[in-house]
Amino acid sequence: MVEAWTSNFITLPEFFAGTNKNLTQAYSPMTIRFFILQAHYRSTVDFSNEALQAAEKGLERLLDAYNALAKIQPEANGNVPMSFVDELRNKCYDAMNDDFSTPTVISALFDASKTINSIVDKKETISADVLKALTELFDTFAFDILGLRKSASSSDGNNAAREEAFGKVVDMLLEQRMKAKANKDWATSDLIRDRLAALGFEVKDTKDGFSWKLNV
């Protein structure tokens, strides 16, 4: 059962367009799906803008972690054990067998995300086989079972190719920024950063160079 604010009726198109009087913004279909999956399907779901915004940020964290997997360089003697992935996989399967307990699956994926972020921050390392298993865990439970989408263009091969080319252009600009910083050309470095920020790009300097994402 799904309840809206003060039992008012609200439609999915209103969620997506943000046109209902109770909404402060529009929410994507994936945000609504993720929000509902965070509660057991037998339970009542109470909608609020705060809860929907939290779901939006939570989904973004999961997808950011998944996207980071493709950028991680594995190491021969990584310290993240295969048993970590095995335990998460078993937890997810047990949850599915326990009356389709999607909140437990999402909790396990967040646990995986914390480890991924630790690897990105160089606090932990991971071997190629464990990295592959962790990626497969997300593919199976986040996308195949829960039905989340990897990105807005995941079903369109042409869009995927355009996004890849687009990403390479941004990487090239940030590589030029790194060279400018190395040459102490702060004016050029700041100009590239500020222009990208104005376009919605969040740039983060890291130990190995940089990372970025587009906030839309």
Coordinates of N, CA and C in Angstrom, one line a residue:
M1 N 0.8 -1.2 0.0 CA 0.0 0.0 0.0 C 0.9 1.2 0.0
V2 N 0.6 2.2 -0.8 CA 1.3 3.5 -0.9 C 0.4 4.6 -0.5
E3 N 0.9 5.4 0.5 CA 0.1 6.5 1.0 C 0.9 7.8 0.6
A4 N 0.2 8.9 0.3 CA 0.8 10.2 0.0 C 0.5 11.1 1.2
W5 N 1.0 12.3 1.1 CA 0.8 13.3 2.2 C -0.7 13.4 2.5
T6 N -1.0 13.4 3.8 CA -2.4 13.6 4.3 C -3.4 12.8 3.4
S7 N -2.9 11.6 2.9 CA -3.8 10.7 2.2 C -4.3 11.3 0.9
N8 N -3.6 12.4 0.4 CA -4.0 13.0 -0.9 C -3.6 12.0 -2.0
F9 N -4.3 12.1 -3.1 CA -4.0 11.2 -4.3 C -2.9 11.9 -5.1
I10 N -1.9 11.1 -5.5 CA -0.8 11.6 -6.3 C -0.5 10.6 -7.4
T11 N -0.2 11.0 -8.6 CA 0.0 10.1 -9.7 C 1.5 10.1 -10.0
L12 N 1.9 9.0 -10.7 CA 3.3 8.9 -11.1 C 3.8 10.1 -12.0
P13 N 2.9 10.5 -13.0 CA 3.3 11.6 -13.9 C 3.6 12.9 -13.0
E14 N 2.8 13.1 -11.9 CA 3.0 14.2 -11.1 C 4.4 14.1 -10.4
F15 N 4.7 12.9 -9.9 CA 6.0 12.7 -9.3 C 7.1 13.1 -10.3
F16 N 7.0 12.6 -11.6 CA 8.0 12.8 -12.6 C 8.1 14.3 -13.0
A17 N 7.0 15.0 -13.0 CA 7.0 16.4 -13.4 C 7.1 17.4 -12.3
G18 N 6.9 16.9 -11.0 CA 6.9 17.8 -9.9 C 5.8 18.7 -9.8
T19 N 4.6 18.3 -10.4 CA 3.5 19.3 -10.4 C 2.5 19.2 -9.3
N20 N 2.6 18.1 -8.4 CA 1.7 18.0 -7.3 C 2.0 19.1 -6.3
K21 N 1.0 19.6 -5.6 CA 1.2 20.7 -4.6 C 2.1 20.3 -3.5
N22 N 2.2 19.0 -3.2 CA 3.0 18.5 -2.1 C 4.5 18.4 -2.4
L23 N 4.8 18.5 -3.7 CA 6.2 18.3 -4.1 C 6.9 19.6 -4.2
T24 N 8.2 19.5 -3.8 CA 9.1 20.7 -4.0 C 9.9 20.6 -5.2
Q25 N 9.9 19.4 -5.9 CA 10.7 19.2 -7.1 C 10.2 18.0 -7.8
A26 N 10.7 17.8 -9.0 CA 10.4 16.6 -9.8 C 11.4 15.5 -9.3
Y27 N 10.9 14.2 -9.5 CA 11.7 13.1 -9.1 C 11.7 12.1 -10.3
S28 N 12.9 11.5 -10.6 CA 13.0 10.6 -11.7 C 12.3 9.3 -11.4
P29 N 12.0 8.5 -12.5 CA 11.4 7.2 -12.3 C 12.3 6.3 -11.4
M30 N 13.6 6.4 -11.6 CA 14.5 5.5 -10.9 C 14.6 5.9 -9.4
T31 N 14.4 7.2 -9.1 CA 14.4 7.7 -7.7 C 13.1 7.1 -7.0
I32 N 12.0 7.2 -7.7 CA 10.8 6.6 -7.1 C 10.9 5.1 -6.9
R33 N 11.5 4.4 -7.9 CA 11.7 3.0 -7.8 C 12.5 2.7 -6.6
F34 N 13.7 3.4 -6.5 CA 14.6 3.1 -5.4 C 14.0 3.4 -4.1
F35 N 13.2 4.5 -4.0 CA 12.5 4.9 -2.7 C 11.6 3.7 -2.3
I36 N 10.8 3.2 -3.2 CA 9.9 2.1 -2.9 C 10.6 0.9 -2.5
L37 N 11.7 0.6 -3.2 CA 12.5 -0.6 -2.9 C 13.1 -0.6 -1.5
Q38 N 13.3 0.6 -0.9 CA 13.9 0.7 0.4 C 13.0 0.2 1.5
A39 N 11.8 0.0 1.2 CA 10.8 -0.5 2.1 C 10.3 -1.9 1.6
H40 N 10.0 -2.8 2.5 CA 9.4 -4.1 2.1 C 8.1 -3.9 1.4
Y41 N 7.9 -4.7 0.4 CA 6.7 -4.5 -0.4 C 5.4 -4.7 0.3
R42 N 5.4 -5.4 1.5 CA 4.2 -5.6 2.2 C 3.9 -4.4 3.2
S43 N 4.9 -3.5 3.3 CA 4.7 -2.4 4.3 C 4.1 -1.2 3.6
T44 N 3.6 -0.3 4.5 CA 3.1 1.0 4.0 C 4.3 2.0 3.7
V45 N 4.2 2.7 2.6 CA 5.2 3.6 2.3 C 4.7 5.0 2.5
D46 N 5.3 5.8 3.3 CA 4.9 7.2 3.6 C 5.9 8.1 2.8
F47 N 5.3 8.9 1.8 CA 6.1 9.8 1.0 C 6.3 11.1 1.7
S48 N 7.4 11.7 1.5 CA 7.7 13.1 2.0 C 8.9 13.5 1.1
N49 N 8.9 14.9 0.9 CA 10.0 15.4 0.1 C 11.4 15.0 0.7
E50 N 11.5 15.1 2.0 CA 12.8 14.7 2.7 C 13.2 13.3 2.4
A51 N 12.2 12.4 2.5 CA 12.5 11.0 2.2 C 12.9 10.7 0.7
L52 N 12.2 11.4 -0.2 CA 12.4 11.3 -1.6 C 13.8 11.8 -1.9
Q53 N 14.2 13.0 -1.3 CA 15.5 13.6 -1.6 C 16.6 12.7 -1.0
A54 N 16.3 12.0 0.1 CA 17.3 11.1 0.7 C 17.5 9.9 -0.3
A55 N 16.4 9.4 -0.8 CA 16.5 8.3 -1.8 C 17.2 8.7 -3.0
E56 N 17.0 9.9 -3.5 CA 17.7 10.4 -4.7 C 19.2 10.5 -4.4
K57 N 19.6 10.9 -3.3 CA 21.1 11.0 -2.9 C 21.6 9.6 -2.7
G58 N 20.8 8.7 -2.1 CA 21.3 7.3 -1.9 C 21.5 6.6 -3.2
L59 N 20.6 6.8 -4.1 CA 20.7 6.1 -5.5 C 22.0 6.7 -6.2
E60 N 22.2 8.0 -6.1 CA 23.4 8.6 -6.7 C 24.7 8.0 -6.1
R61 N 24.7 7.8 -4.8 CA 25.9 7.2 -4.1 C 26.1 5.8 -4.7
L62 N 25.1 5.0 -4.8 CA 25.3 3.7 -5.3 C 25.8 3.7 -6.7
L63 N 25.2 4.5 -7.6 CA 25.6 4.5 -9.0 C 27.0 5.1 -9.1
D64 N 27.4 6.1 -8.3 CA 28.7 6.6 -8.3 C 29.7 5.5 -7.9
A65 N 29.4 4.7 -6.9 CA 30.3 3.6 -6.5 C 30.4 2.6 -7.6
Y66 N 29.3 2.3 -8.3 CA 29.4 1.3 -9.4 C 30.2 1.8 -10.5
N67 N 30.0 3.1 -10.9 CA 30.8 3.7 -12.0 C 32.3 3.8 -11.6
A68 N 32.6 3.9 -10.3 CA 34.0 3.9 -9.9 C 34.7 2.6 -10.1
L69 N 33.9 1.5 -10.1 CA 34.6 0.2 -10.3 C 35.3 0.1 -11.6
A70 N 34.8 0.7 -12.7 CA 35.5 0.6 -14.0 C 36.8 1.4 -14.0
K71 N 37.0 2.3 -13.1 CA 38.2 3.1 -13.0 C 39.3 2.6 -12.1
I72 N 38.9 1.6 -11.3 CA 39.8 1.1 -10.3 C 40.9 0.2 -11.0
Q73 N 42.1 0.4 -10.6 CA 43.2 -0.4 -11.1 C 43.5 -1.5 -10.1
P74 N 43.2 -2.8 -10.4 CA 43.4 -3.9 -9.5 C 44.9 -4.1 -9.2
E75 N 45.2 -4.7 -8.0 CA 46.6 -5.0 -7.7 C 46.7 -6.5 -7.4
A76 N 47.8 -7.1 -7.6 CA 48.0 -8.5 -7.5 C 47.7 -9.0 -6.1
N77 N 48.0 -8.3 -5.1 CA 47.8 -8.7 -3.7 C 46.9 -7.7 -3.0
G78 N 45.7 -7.5 -3.6 CA 44.7 -6.7 -2.9 C 44.3 -7.2 -1.6
N79 N 44.0 -6.3 -0.6 CA 43.6 -6.7 0.7 C 42.1 -6.9 1.0
V80 N 41.3 -6.6 -0.1 CA 39.9 -6.9 0.1 C 39.7 -8.4 -0.3
P81 N 39.2 -9.2 0.7 CA 39.1 -10.6 0.5 C 37.9 -11.0 -0.4
M82 N 38.0 -12.1 -1.1 CA 36.9 -12.6 -1.8 C 35.7 -13.0 -0.9
S83 N 36.1 -13.3 0.4 CA 35.0 -13.7 1.3 C 34.1 -12.5 1.6
F84 N 34.6 -11.3 1.5 CA 33.8 -10.1 1.6 C 32.6 -10.1 0.6
V85 N 33.0 -10.3 -0.7 CA 32.0 -10.4 -1.7 C 31.1 -11.6 -1.5
D86 N 31.6 -12.7 -1.1 CA 30.8 -13.9 -0.9 C 29.8 -13.7 0.1
E87 N 30.2 -13.0 1.2 CA 29.2 -12.7 2.3 C 28.1 -11.8 1.9
L88 N 28.4 -10.8 1.1 CA 27.4 -9.9 0.6 C 26.5 -10.6 -0.4
R89 N 27.1 -11.4 -1.3 CA 26.2 -12.2 -2.2 C 25.3 -13.1 -1.5
N90 N 25.8 -13.8 -0.5 CA 24.9 -14.7 0.3 C 23.8 -13.9 1.0
K91 N 24.2 -12.8 1.5 CA 23.2 -11.9 2.2 C 22.1 -11.5 1.3
C92 N 22.5 -11.2 0.0 CA 21.5 -10.7 -1.0 C 20.6 -11.9 -1.4
Y93 N 21.1 -13.1 -1.6 CA 20.3 -14.2 -2.0 C 19.4 -14.6 -0.8
D94 N 19.9 -14.6 0.4 CA 19.0 -14.9 1.5 C 17.9 -13.9 1.6
A95 N 18.2 -12.6 1.4 CA 17.1 -11.6 1.4 C 16.1 -11.8 0.4
M96 N 16.5 -12.2 -0.8 CA 15.5 -12.5 -1.9 C 14.7 -13.7 -1.6
N97 N 15.3 -14.7 -0.9 CA 14.5 -15.9 -0.5 C 13.6 -15.6 0.7
D98 N 13.9 -14.5 1.4 CA 13.1 -14.2 2.6 C 12.0 -13.2 2.2
D99 N 11.1 -13.6 1.4 CA 9.9 -12.8 1.0 C 10.4 -11.5 0.3
F100 N 11.4 -11.6 -0.6 CA 11.8 -10.5 -1.4 C 12.1 -9.3 -0.6
S101 N 13.1 -9.4 0.3 CA 13.4 -8.3 1.2 C 14.4 -7.4 0.6
T102 N 13.9 -6.5 -0.3 CA 14.8 -5.6 -1.0 C 15.5 -4.6 -0.1
P103 N 15.0 -4.2 1.0 CA 15.8 -3.3 1.9 C 17.1 -3.9 2.3
T104 N 17.1 -5.2 2.6 CA 18.4 -5.9 3.0 C 19.4 -5.9 1.8
V105 N 18.9 -6.1 0.6 CA 19.8 -6.1 -0.6 C 20.4 -4.7 -0.7
I106 N 19.6 -3.7 -0.6 CA 20.1 -2.3 -0.7 C 21.2 -2.0 0.3
S107 N 20.9 -2.5 1.6 CA 21.9 -2.4 2.6 C 23.2 -3.0 2.3
A108 N 23.2 -4.2 1.7 CA 24.4 -4.9 1.3 C 25.1 -4.1 0.2
L109 N 24.4 -3.5 -0.7 CA 25.0 -2.8 -1.8 C 25.7 -1.5 -1.3
F110 N 25.1 -0.9 -0.2 CA 25.7 0.2 0.4 C 27.0 -0.2 1.1
D111 N 27.0 -1.4 1.7 CA 28.2 -1.9 2.3 C 29.3 -2.1 1.3
A112 N 28.9 -2.6 0.1 CA 29.9 -2.7 -1.0 C 30.4 -1.3 -1.4
S113 N 29.5 -0.4 -1.4 CA 29.9 1.0 -1.9 C 30.9 1.6 -0.9
K114 N 30.8 1.4 0.4 CA 31.8 1.9 1.3 C 33.1 1.3 1.0
T115 N 33.2 0.1 0.7 CA 34.5 -0.5 0.4 C 35.1 0.0 -0.9
I116 N 34.2 0.2 -1.9 CA 34.6 0.8 -3.2 C 35.2 2.1 -3.0
N117 N 34.5 2.9 -2.2 CA 35.0 4.3 -1.9 C 36.4 4.3 -1.2
S118 N 36.6 3.3 -0.3 CA 37.8 3.1 0.4 C 39.0 2.8 -0.6
I119 N 38.6 2.0 -1.6 CA 39.6 1.6 -2.6 C 40.0 2.8 -3.4
V120 N 38.9 3.6 -3.8 CA 39.2 4.8 -4.6 C 40.1 5.8 -3.8
D121 N 39.9 5.8 -2.5 CA 40.7 6.7 -1.7 C 42.0 6.2 -1.3
K122 N 42.4 5.0 -1.8 CA 43.6 4.3 -1.6 C 43.8 3.8 -0.2
K123 N 42.7 3.7 0.5 CA 42.8 3.1 1.9 C 42.8 1.6 1.9
E124 N 42.3 1.0 0.8 CA 42.3 -0.4 0.6 C 42.7 -0.7 -0.9
T125 N 43.0 -2.0 -1.1 CA 43.3 -2.4 -2.5 C 42.5 -3.7 -2.8
I126 N 42.4 -4.0 -4.1 CA 41.6 -5.1 -4.6 C 42.3 -5.8 -5.7
S127 N 42.1 -7.1 -5.8 CA 42.7 -7.9 -6.9 C 41.7 -7.9 -8.0
A128 N 42.2 -8.4 -9.2 CA 41.3 -8.4 -10.4 C 40.1 -9.3 -10.2
D129 N 40.3 -10.5 -9.6 CA 39.2 -11.4 -9.5 C 38.1 -10.9 -8.5
V130 N 38.6 -10.3 -7.4 CA 37.6 -9.8 -6.4 C 36.9 -8.6 -7.0
L131 N 37.6 -7.7 -7.8 CA 37.0 -6.6 -8.5 C 35.9 -7.1 -9.5
K132 N 36.2 -8.2 -10.2 CA 35.2 -8.7 -11.1 C 34.0 -9.3 -10.4
A133 N 34.2 -9.9 -9.2 CA 33.1 -10.5 -8.5 C 32.2 -9.3 -7.9
L134 N 32.9 -8.2 -7.5 CA 32.2 -7.1 -6.9 C 31.3 -6.4 -8.0
T135 N 31.9 -6.3 -9.2 CA 31.1 -5.8 -10.3 C 29.9 -6.6 -10.6
E136 N 30.1 -7.9 -10.7 CA 29.0 -8.9 -11.0 C 27.9 -8.8 -9.9
L137 N 28.3 -8.6 -8.6 CA 27.3 -8.4 -7.6 C 26.4 -7.3 -7.8
F138 N 26.9 -6.1 -8.2 CA 26.1 -5.0 -8.6 C 25.2 -5.3 -9.8
D139 N 25.9 -5.9 -10.8 CA 25.1 -6.2 -12.1 C 23.9 -7.1 -11.8
T140 N 24.1 -8.1 -10.9 CA 23.0 -9.0 -10.6 C 21.9 -8.4 -9.8
F141 N 22.3 -7.8 -8.7 CA 21.3 -7.4 -7.7 C 20.8 -6.0 -7.9
A142 N 21.6 -5.1 -8.3 CA 21.2 -3.7 -8.5 C 20.4 -3.5 -9.8
F143 N 20.9 -4.2 -10.8 CA 20.3 -3.9 -12.1 C 19.4 -5.0 -12.6
D144 N 19.9 -6.3 -12.6 CA 19.1 -7.4 -13.1 C 17.9 -7.7 -12.2
I145 N 18.0 -7.6 -10.9 CA 17.0 -8.0 -9.9 C 16.2 -6.8 -9.5
L146 N 16.8 -5.7 -9.0 CA 16.1 -4.6 -8.5 C 15.6 -3.7 -9.7
G147 N 16.2 -3.8 -10.8 CA 15.7 -3.1 -12.0 C 16.2 -1.7 -12.1
L148 N 17.2 -1.3 -11.3 CA 17.8 0.0 -11.4 C 18.5 0.1 -12.8
R149 N 18.8 1.3 -13.2 CA 19.5 1.6 -14.5 C 20.9 2.1 -14.2
K150 N 21.8 1.7 -14.9 CA 23.2 2.1 -14.7 C 23.4 3.6 -15.0
S151 N 22.6 4.1 -16.0 CA 22.7 5.5 -16.4 C 21.5 5.8 -17.3
A152 N 21.2 7.0 -17.6 CA 20.1 7.4 -18.4 C 20.2 6.8 -19.8
S153 N 21.4 6.5 -20.2 CA 21.7 6.1 -21.6 C 22.0 4.6 -21.7
S154 N 21.8 3.8 -20.6 CA 22.2 2.5 -20.6 C 21.6 1.6 -21.6
S155 N 20.4 2.0 -22.1 CA 19.7 1.1 -23.1 C 19.9 1.6 -24.5
D156 N 20.7 2.6 -24.7 CA 20.9 3.2 -26.0 C 22.4 3.2 -26.4
G157 N 22.8 2.3 -27.3 CA 24.2 2.2 -27.7 C 24.8 3.4 -28.2
N158 N 24.0 4.2 -29.1 CA 24.5 5.4 -29.6 C 24.8 6.4 -28.5
N159 N 23.8 6.5 -27.6 CA 24.0 7.5 -26.5 C 25.2 7.1 -25.7
A160 N 25.4 5.8 -25.5 CA 26.6 5.3 -24.7 C 27.9 5.7 -25.4
A161 N 27.9 5.6 -26.7 CA 29.1 6.0 -27.5 C 29.4 7.5 -27.3
R162 N 28.3 8.3 -27.4 CA 28.4 9.7 -27.3 C 28.9 10.1 -25.9
E163 N 28.4 9.4 -24.9 CA 28.8 9.7 -23.5 C 30.3 9.4 -23.3
E164 N 30.7 8.3 -23.9 CA 32.1 7.9 -23.8 C 33.0 9.0 -24.4
A165 N 32.6 9.5 -25.6 CA 33.4 10.5 -26.2 C 33.4 11.8 -25.4
F166 N 32.2 12.1 -24.9 CA 32.0 13.3 -24.1 C 33.0 13.2 -22.8
G167 N 33.0 12.1 -22.2 CA 33.9 11.9 -21.0 C 35.3 12.1 -21.4
K168 N 35.7 11.6 -22.6 CA 37.1 11.7 -23.0 C 37.5 13.2 -23.1
V169 N 36.6 14.0 -23.6 CA 36.8 15.4 -23.8 C 37.0 16.1 -22.5
V170 N 36.2 15.8 -21.5 CA 36.3 16.3 -20.1 C 37.6 15.9 -19.5
D171 N 38.0 14.6 -19.7 CA 39.3 14.1 -19.2 C 40.5 14.9 -19.8
M172 N 40.3 15.2 -21.1 CA 41.4 15.9 -21.8 C 41.5 17.4 -21.2
L173 N 40.4 18.0 -20.9 CA 40.5 19.3 -20.3 C 41.1 19.3 -19.0
L174 N 40.8 18.3 -18.2 CA 41.3 18.2 -16.8 C 42.8 17.8 -16.9
E175 N 43.2 17.1 -17.9 CA 44.6 16.8 -18.0 C 45.4 18.1 -18.3
Q176 N 44.8 19.0 -19.1 CA 45.4 20.2 -19.4 C 45.5 21.1 -18.1
R177 N 44.5 21.0 -17.3 CA 44.5 21.7 -16.0 C 45.6 21.2 -15.1
M178 N 45.8 19.8 -15.1 CA 46.9 19.3 -14.3 C 48.3 19.8 -14.8
K179 N 48.4 19.9 -16.1 CA 49.7 20.4 -16.7 C 49.9 21.9 -16.3
A180 N 48.8 22.6 -16.3 CA 48.8 24.0 -15.9 C 49.2 24.2 -14.4
K181 N 48.7 23.3 -13.6 CA 49.0 23.3 -12.2 C 50.5 23.0 -12.0
A182 N 51.0 22.0 -12.7 CA 52.4 21.6 -12.6 C 53.3 22.7 -13.0
N183 N 52.9 23.5 -14.0 CA 53.7 24.7 -14.4 C 53.4 25.9 -13.6
K184 N 52.6 25.8 -12.6 CA 52.2 26.9 -11.7 C 51.4 28.0 -12.5
D185 N 50.7 27.6 -13.5 CA 49.9 28.5 -14.3 C 48.5 28.5 -13.7
W186 N 48.4 29.2 -12.5 CA 47.2 29.1 -11.7 C 46.0 29.7 -12.4
A187 N 46.2 30.7 -13.3 CA 45.1 31.4 -14.0 C 44.4 30.4 -14.9
T188 N 45.2 29.6 -15.7 CA 44.6 28.6 -16.6 C 43.9 27.5 -15.8
S189 N 44.6 27.1 -14.7 CA 44.0 26.0 -13.9 C 42.7 26.4 -13.3
D190 N 42.6 27.6 -12.8 CA 41.4 28.1 -12.2 C 40.3 28.3 -13.3
L191 N 40.7 28.8 -14.4 CA 39.8 29.1 -15.5 C 39.1 27.8 -15.9
I192 N 39.8 26.7 -16.1 CA 39.3 25.4 -16.5 C 38.3 24.9 -15.4
R193 N 38.8 25.0 -14.2 CA 37.9 24.5 -13.1 C 36.6 25.3 -13.0
D194 N 36.7 26.6 -13.1 CA 35.5 27.5 -12.9 C 34.6 27.3 -14.1
R195 N 35.1 27.1 -15.3 CA 34.2 27.0 -16.5 C 33.5 25.6 -16.4
L196 N 34.2 24.6 -15.9 CA 33.5 23.3 -15.8 C 32.5 23.4 -14.7
A197 N 32.8 24.0 -13.6 CA 31.9 24.2 -12.5 C 30.6 24.9 -12.9
A198 N 30.8 25.9 -13.8 CA 29.6 26.7 -14.3 C 28.7 25.8 -15.1
L199 N 29.3 24.8 -15.8 CA 28.5 23.9 -16.6 C 27.9 22.7 -15.8
G200 N 28.2 22.7 -14.5 CA 27.7 21.6 -13.6 C 28.6 20.5 -13.3
F201 N 29.9 20.6 -13.6 CA 30.8 19.5 -13.3 C 31.4 19.7 -12.0
E202 N 31.4 18.6 -11.2 CA 32.1 18.6 -9.9 C 33.4 18.0 -10.0
V203 N 34.5 18.7 -9.9 CA 35.9 18.2 -10.1 C 36.5 18.0 -8.7
K204 N 37.2 16.9 -8.5 CA 37.9 16.6 -7.3 C 39.3 16.2 -7.6
D205 N 40.2 16.8 -7.0 CA 41.6 16.5 -7.1 C 41.9 15.2 -6.2
T206 N 42.6 14.3 -6.7 CA 42.9 13.0 -6.0 C 44.5 12.8 -6.0
K207 N 44.9 11.8 -5.3 CA 46.3 11.5 -5.2 C 46.9 11.1 -6.6
D208 N 46.0 10.5 -7.4 CA 46.5 10.0 -8.7 C 46.1 11.0 -9.9
G209 N 45.5 12.1 -9.5 CA 45.1 13.1 -10.6 C 43.8 13.8 -10.3
F210 N 42.7 13.2 -10.8 CA 41.5 13.9 -10.6 C 40.3 12.9 -10.8
S211 N 39.1 13.3 -10.4 CA 37.9 12.6 -10.7 C 36.8 13.7 -11.0
W212 N 35.8 13.3 -11.7 CA 34.7 14.3 -11.9 C 33.4 13.6 -12.1
K213 N 32.4 14.4 -11.9 CA 31.0 13.9 -12.2 C 30.2 15.1 -12.6
L214 N 29.1 14.9 -13.4 CA 28.3 15.9 -13.9 C 27.0 15.9 -13.0
N215 N 26.7 17.0 -12.4 CA 25.5 17.1 -11.5 C 24.4 17.7 -12.4
V216 N 23.4 16.9 -12.6 CA 22.3 17.3 -13.5 C 21.0 17.1 -12.7

